[in-house]
Coordinates of N, CA and C in Angstrom, one line a residue:
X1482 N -11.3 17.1 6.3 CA -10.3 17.7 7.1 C -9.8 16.7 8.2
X1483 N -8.7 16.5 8.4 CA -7.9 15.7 9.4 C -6.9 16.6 10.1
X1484 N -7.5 16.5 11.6 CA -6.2 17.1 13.0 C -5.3 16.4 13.5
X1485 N -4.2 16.5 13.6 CA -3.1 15.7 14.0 C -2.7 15.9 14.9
X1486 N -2.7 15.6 16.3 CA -2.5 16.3 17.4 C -1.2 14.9 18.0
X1487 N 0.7 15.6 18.2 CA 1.3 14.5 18.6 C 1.3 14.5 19.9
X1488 N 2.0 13.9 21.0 CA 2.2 13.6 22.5 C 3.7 12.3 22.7
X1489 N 3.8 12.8 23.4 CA 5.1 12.0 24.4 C 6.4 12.3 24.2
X1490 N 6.5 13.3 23.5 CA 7.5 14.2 23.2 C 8.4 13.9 24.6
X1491 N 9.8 14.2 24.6 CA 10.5 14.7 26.3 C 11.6 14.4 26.1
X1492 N 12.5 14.5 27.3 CA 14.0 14.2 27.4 C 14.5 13.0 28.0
X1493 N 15.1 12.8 27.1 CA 15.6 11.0 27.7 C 17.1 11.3 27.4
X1494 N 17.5 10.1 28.3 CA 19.3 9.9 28.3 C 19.4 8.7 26.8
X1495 N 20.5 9.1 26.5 CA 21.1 8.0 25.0 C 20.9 6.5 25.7
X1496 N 20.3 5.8 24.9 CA 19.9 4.4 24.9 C 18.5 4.0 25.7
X1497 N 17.9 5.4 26.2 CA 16.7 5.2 26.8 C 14.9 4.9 25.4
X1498 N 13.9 4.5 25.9 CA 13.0 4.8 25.0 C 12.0 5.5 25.2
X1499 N 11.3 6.6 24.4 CA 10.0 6.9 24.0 C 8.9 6.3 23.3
X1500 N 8.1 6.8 23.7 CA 6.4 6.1 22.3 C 5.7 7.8 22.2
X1501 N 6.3 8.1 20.9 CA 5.1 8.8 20.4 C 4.4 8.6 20.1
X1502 N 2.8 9.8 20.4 CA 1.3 9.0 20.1 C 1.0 10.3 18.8
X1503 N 0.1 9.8 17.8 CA -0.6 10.8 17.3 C -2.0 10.5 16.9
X1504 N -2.5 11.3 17.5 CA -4.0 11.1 17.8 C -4.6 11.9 16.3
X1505 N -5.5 11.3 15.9 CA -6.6 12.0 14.5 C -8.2 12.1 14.9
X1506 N -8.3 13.3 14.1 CA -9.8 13.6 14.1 C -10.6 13.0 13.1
X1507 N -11.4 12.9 13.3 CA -12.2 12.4 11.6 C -12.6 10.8 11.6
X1508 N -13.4 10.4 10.8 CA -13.7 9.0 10.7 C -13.0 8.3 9.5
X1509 N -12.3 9.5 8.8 CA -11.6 8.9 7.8 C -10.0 7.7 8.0
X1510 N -9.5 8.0 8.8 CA -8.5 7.5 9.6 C -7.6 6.7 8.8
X1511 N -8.5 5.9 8.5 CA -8.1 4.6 8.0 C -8.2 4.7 7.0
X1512 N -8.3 5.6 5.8 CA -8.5 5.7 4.7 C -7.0 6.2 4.5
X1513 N -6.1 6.9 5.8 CA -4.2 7.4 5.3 C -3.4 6.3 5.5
X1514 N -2.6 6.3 5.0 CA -1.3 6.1 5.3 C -0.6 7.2 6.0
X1515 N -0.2 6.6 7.2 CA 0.5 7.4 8.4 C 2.0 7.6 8.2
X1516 N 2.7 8.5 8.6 CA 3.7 8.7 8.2 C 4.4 9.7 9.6
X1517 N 5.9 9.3 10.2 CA 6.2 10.6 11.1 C 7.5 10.8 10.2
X1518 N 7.7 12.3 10.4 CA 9.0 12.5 9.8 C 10.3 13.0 10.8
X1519 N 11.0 14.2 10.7 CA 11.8 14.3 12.2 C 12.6 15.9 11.2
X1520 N 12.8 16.8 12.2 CA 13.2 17.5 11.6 C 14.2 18.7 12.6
X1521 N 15.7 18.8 12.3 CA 16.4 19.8 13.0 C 16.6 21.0 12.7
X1522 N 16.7 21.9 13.4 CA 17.0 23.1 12.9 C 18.2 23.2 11.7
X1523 N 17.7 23.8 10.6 CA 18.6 24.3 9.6 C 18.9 23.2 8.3
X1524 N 18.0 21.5 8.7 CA 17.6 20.9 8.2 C 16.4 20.9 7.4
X1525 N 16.6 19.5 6.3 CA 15.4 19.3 5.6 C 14.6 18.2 7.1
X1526 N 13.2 18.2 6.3 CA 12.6 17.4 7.1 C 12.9 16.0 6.5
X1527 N 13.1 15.2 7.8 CA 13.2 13.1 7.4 C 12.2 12.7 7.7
X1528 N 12.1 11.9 6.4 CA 11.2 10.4 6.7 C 12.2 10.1 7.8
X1529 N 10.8 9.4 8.8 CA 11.6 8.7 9.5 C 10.7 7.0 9.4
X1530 N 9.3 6.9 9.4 CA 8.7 5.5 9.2 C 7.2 6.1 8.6
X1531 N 6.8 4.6 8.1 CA 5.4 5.0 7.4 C 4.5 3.5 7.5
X1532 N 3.3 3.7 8.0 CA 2.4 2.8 7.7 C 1.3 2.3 7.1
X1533 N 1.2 1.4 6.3 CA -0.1 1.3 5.4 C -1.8 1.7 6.2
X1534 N -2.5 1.8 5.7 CA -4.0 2.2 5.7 C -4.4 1.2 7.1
X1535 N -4.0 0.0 6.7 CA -4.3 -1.5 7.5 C -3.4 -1.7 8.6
X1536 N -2.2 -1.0 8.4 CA -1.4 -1.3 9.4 C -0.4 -2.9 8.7
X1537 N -0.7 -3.0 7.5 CA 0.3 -4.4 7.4 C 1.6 -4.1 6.9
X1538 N 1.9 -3.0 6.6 CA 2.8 -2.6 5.7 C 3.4 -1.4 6.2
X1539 N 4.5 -1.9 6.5 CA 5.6 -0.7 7.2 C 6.7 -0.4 6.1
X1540 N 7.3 0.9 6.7 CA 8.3 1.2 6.0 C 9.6 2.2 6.8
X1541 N 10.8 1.7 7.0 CA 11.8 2.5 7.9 C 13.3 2.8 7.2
X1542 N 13.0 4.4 7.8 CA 14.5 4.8 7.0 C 15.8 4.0 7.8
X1543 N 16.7 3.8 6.7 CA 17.8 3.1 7.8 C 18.2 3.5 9.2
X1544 N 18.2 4.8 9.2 CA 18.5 5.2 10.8 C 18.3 4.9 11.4
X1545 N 17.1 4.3 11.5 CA 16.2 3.9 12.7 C 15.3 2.6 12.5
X1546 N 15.9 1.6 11.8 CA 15.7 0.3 11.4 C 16.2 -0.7 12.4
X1547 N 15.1 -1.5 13.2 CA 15.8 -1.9 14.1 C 15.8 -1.6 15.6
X1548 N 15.5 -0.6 15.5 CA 15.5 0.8 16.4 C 14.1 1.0 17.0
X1549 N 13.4 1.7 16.0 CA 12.1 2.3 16.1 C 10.7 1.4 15.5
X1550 N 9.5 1.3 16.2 CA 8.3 0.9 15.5 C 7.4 1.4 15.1
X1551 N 6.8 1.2 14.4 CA 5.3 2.2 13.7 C 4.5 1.3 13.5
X1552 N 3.1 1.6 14.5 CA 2.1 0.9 14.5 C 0.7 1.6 14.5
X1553 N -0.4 1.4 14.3 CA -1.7 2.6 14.0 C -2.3 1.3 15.1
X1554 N -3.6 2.0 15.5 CA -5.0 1.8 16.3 C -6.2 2.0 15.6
X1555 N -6.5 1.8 14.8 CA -7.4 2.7 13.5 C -8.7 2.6 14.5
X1556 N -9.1 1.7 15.8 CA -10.4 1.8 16.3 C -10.2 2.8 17.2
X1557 N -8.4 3.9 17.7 CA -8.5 4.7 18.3 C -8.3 5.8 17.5
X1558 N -8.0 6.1 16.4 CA -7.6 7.3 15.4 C -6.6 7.6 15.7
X1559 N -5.2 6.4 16.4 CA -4.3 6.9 17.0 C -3.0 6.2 16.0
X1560 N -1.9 6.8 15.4 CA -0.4 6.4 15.3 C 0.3 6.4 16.8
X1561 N 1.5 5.3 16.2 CA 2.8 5.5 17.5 C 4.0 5.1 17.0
X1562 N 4.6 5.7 17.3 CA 6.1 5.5 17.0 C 6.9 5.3 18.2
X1563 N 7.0 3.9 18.5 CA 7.7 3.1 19.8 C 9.8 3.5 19.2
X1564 N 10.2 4.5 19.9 CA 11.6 4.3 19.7 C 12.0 3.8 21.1
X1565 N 13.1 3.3 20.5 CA 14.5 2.4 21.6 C 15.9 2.7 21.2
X1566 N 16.8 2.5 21.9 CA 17.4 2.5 21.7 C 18.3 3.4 21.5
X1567 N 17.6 5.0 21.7 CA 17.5 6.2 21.2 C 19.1 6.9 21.2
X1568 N 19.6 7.6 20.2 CA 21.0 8.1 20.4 C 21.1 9.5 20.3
X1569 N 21.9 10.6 20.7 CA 21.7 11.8 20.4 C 21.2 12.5 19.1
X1570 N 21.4 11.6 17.9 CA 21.1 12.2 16.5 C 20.1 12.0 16.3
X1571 N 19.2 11.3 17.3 CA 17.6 10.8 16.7 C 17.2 12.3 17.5
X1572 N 17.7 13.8 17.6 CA 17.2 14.5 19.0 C 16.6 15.5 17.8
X1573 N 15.1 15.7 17.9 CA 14.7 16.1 16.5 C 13.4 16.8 17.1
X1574 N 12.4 17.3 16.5 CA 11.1 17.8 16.2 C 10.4 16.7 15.6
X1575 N 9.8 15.9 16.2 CA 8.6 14.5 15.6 C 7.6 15.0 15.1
X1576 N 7.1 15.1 13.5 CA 5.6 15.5 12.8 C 5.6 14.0 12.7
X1577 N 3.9 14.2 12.9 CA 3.2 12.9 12.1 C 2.3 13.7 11.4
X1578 N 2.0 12.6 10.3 CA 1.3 13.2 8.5 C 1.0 12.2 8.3
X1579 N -0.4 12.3 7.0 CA -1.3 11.4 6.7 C -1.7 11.8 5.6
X1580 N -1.4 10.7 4.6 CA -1.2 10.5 3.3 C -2.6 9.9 2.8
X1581 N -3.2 10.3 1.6 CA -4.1 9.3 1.0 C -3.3 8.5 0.2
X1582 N -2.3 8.8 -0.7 CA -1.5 8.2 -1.3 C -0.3 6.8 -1.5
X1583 N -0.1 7.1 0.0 CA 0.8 6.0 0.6 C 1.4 6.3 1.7
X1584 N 2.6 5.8 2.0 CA 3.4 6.0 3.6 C 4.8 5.9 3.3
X1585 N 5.6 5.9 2.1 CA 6.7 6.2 1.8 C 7.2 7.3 1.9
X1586 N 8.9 7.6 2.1 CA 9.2 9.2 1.8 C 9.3 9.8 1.3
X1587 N 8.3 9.3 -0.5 CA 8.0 10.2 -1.2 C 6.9 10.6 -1.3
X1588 N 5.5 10.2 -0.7 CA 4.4 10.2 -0.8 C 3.7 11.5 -0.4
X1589 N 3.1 12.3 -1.1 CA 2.5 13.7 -1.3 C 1.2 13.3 0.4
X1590 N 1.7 14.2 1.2 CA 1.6 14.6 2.4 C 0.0 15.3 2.5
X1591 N -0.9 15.1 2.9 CA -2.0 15.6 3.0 C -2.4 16.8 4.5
X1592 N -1.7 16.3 5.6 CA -2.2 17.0 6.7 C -0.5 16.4 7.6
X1593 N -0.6 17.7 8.4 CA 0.5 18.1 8.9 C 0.5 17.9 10.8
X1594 N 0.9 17.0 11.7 CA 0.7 17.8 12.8 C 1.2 18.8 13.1
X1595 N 1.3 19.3 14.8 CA 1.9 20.4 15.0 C 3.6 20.1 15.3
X1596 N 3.7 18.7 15.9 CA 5.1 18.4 16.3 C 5.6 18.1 17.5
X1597 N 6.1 17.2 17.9 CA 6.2 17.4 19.2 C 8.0 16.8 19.2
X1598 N 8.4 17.6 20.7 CA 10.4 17.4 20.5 C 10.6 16.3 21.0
X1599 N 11.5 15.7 20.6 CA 12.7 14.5 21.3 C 13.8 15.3 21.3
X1600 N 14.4 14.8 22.6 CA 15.7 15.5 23.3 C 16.4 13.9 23.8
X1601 N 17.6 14.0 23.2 CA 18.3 12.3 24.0 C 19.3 13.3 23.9
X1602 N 19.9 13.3 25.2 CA 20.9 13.3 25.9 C 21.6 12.7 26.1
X1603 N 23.3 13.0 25.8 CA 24.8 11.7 25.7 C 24.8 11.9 27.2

C-alpha cells in the first residue's frame, strides 16, 4: 500500500511559479513510476508529466513542455512538479499517482493522491 499525500498547492498571478511536492509512504517508492495529472470541473482528468522509477526518463504533455518539470527524491519518497511560467488554463486540481507499470498517459494507475489546487490568476 502506497499514501500519496500532495502540497504547495495556492494562488498565483499568470506567469508566476509553483513546486508541487508529493510525498510517499512505503519503502517501495522507487519501484513507481510517478505520474501528476490535472483535472477541472466537468473535465476528463490530464496527463500532465511522468517519471521513470530512476528518475531518468521523463515524459510531458505538450501543454506544459517547456513550461513545467518533474523530478523524484527516491531517498525522500518525495515527487515535484516545478511549474513556471504558469497561465490561467494550467488553473486545475494537481493528483499525483504511482504506477508499477510506467509513467506515460496511458499507464494503468496504481494509487491515487488526494489532490491539491492551482489557481493562476490573469
Amino acid at each position: 500500500q502506497v499514501q500519496l499525500v500532495e502540497s504547495g498547492g495556492g494562488l498565483v498571478q499568470a506567469g508566476g511559479s509553483l513546486r508541487l511536492s508529493c510525498a510517499a509512504s512505503g519503502r517501495t517508492f522507487s519501484m513507481y513510476g510517478m505520474v501528476w495529472f490535472r483535472q477541472t470541473p466537468g473535465k476528463e482528468r490530464e496527463f500532465v508529466a511522468g517519471i521513470s522509477w530512476s528518475g531518468g526518463s521523463t515524459y510531458y504533455a505538450d501543454s506544459v513542455k517547456g513550461r513545467f518539470t518533474i523530478s523524484r527524491d527516491n531517498a525522500k519518497n518525495t515527487v515535484y512538479l516545478q511549474m513556471n511560467g504558469l497561465e490561467p488554463e494550467d488553473t486545475a486540481v494537481y493528483y499525483c499517482a504511482a504506477s508499477r507499470g510506467g509513467w506515460g498517459p496511458k499507464t494503468t494507475i496504481d494509487y491515487w493522491g488526494q489532490g491539491t489546487q492551482v489557481t493562476v490568476s490573469s
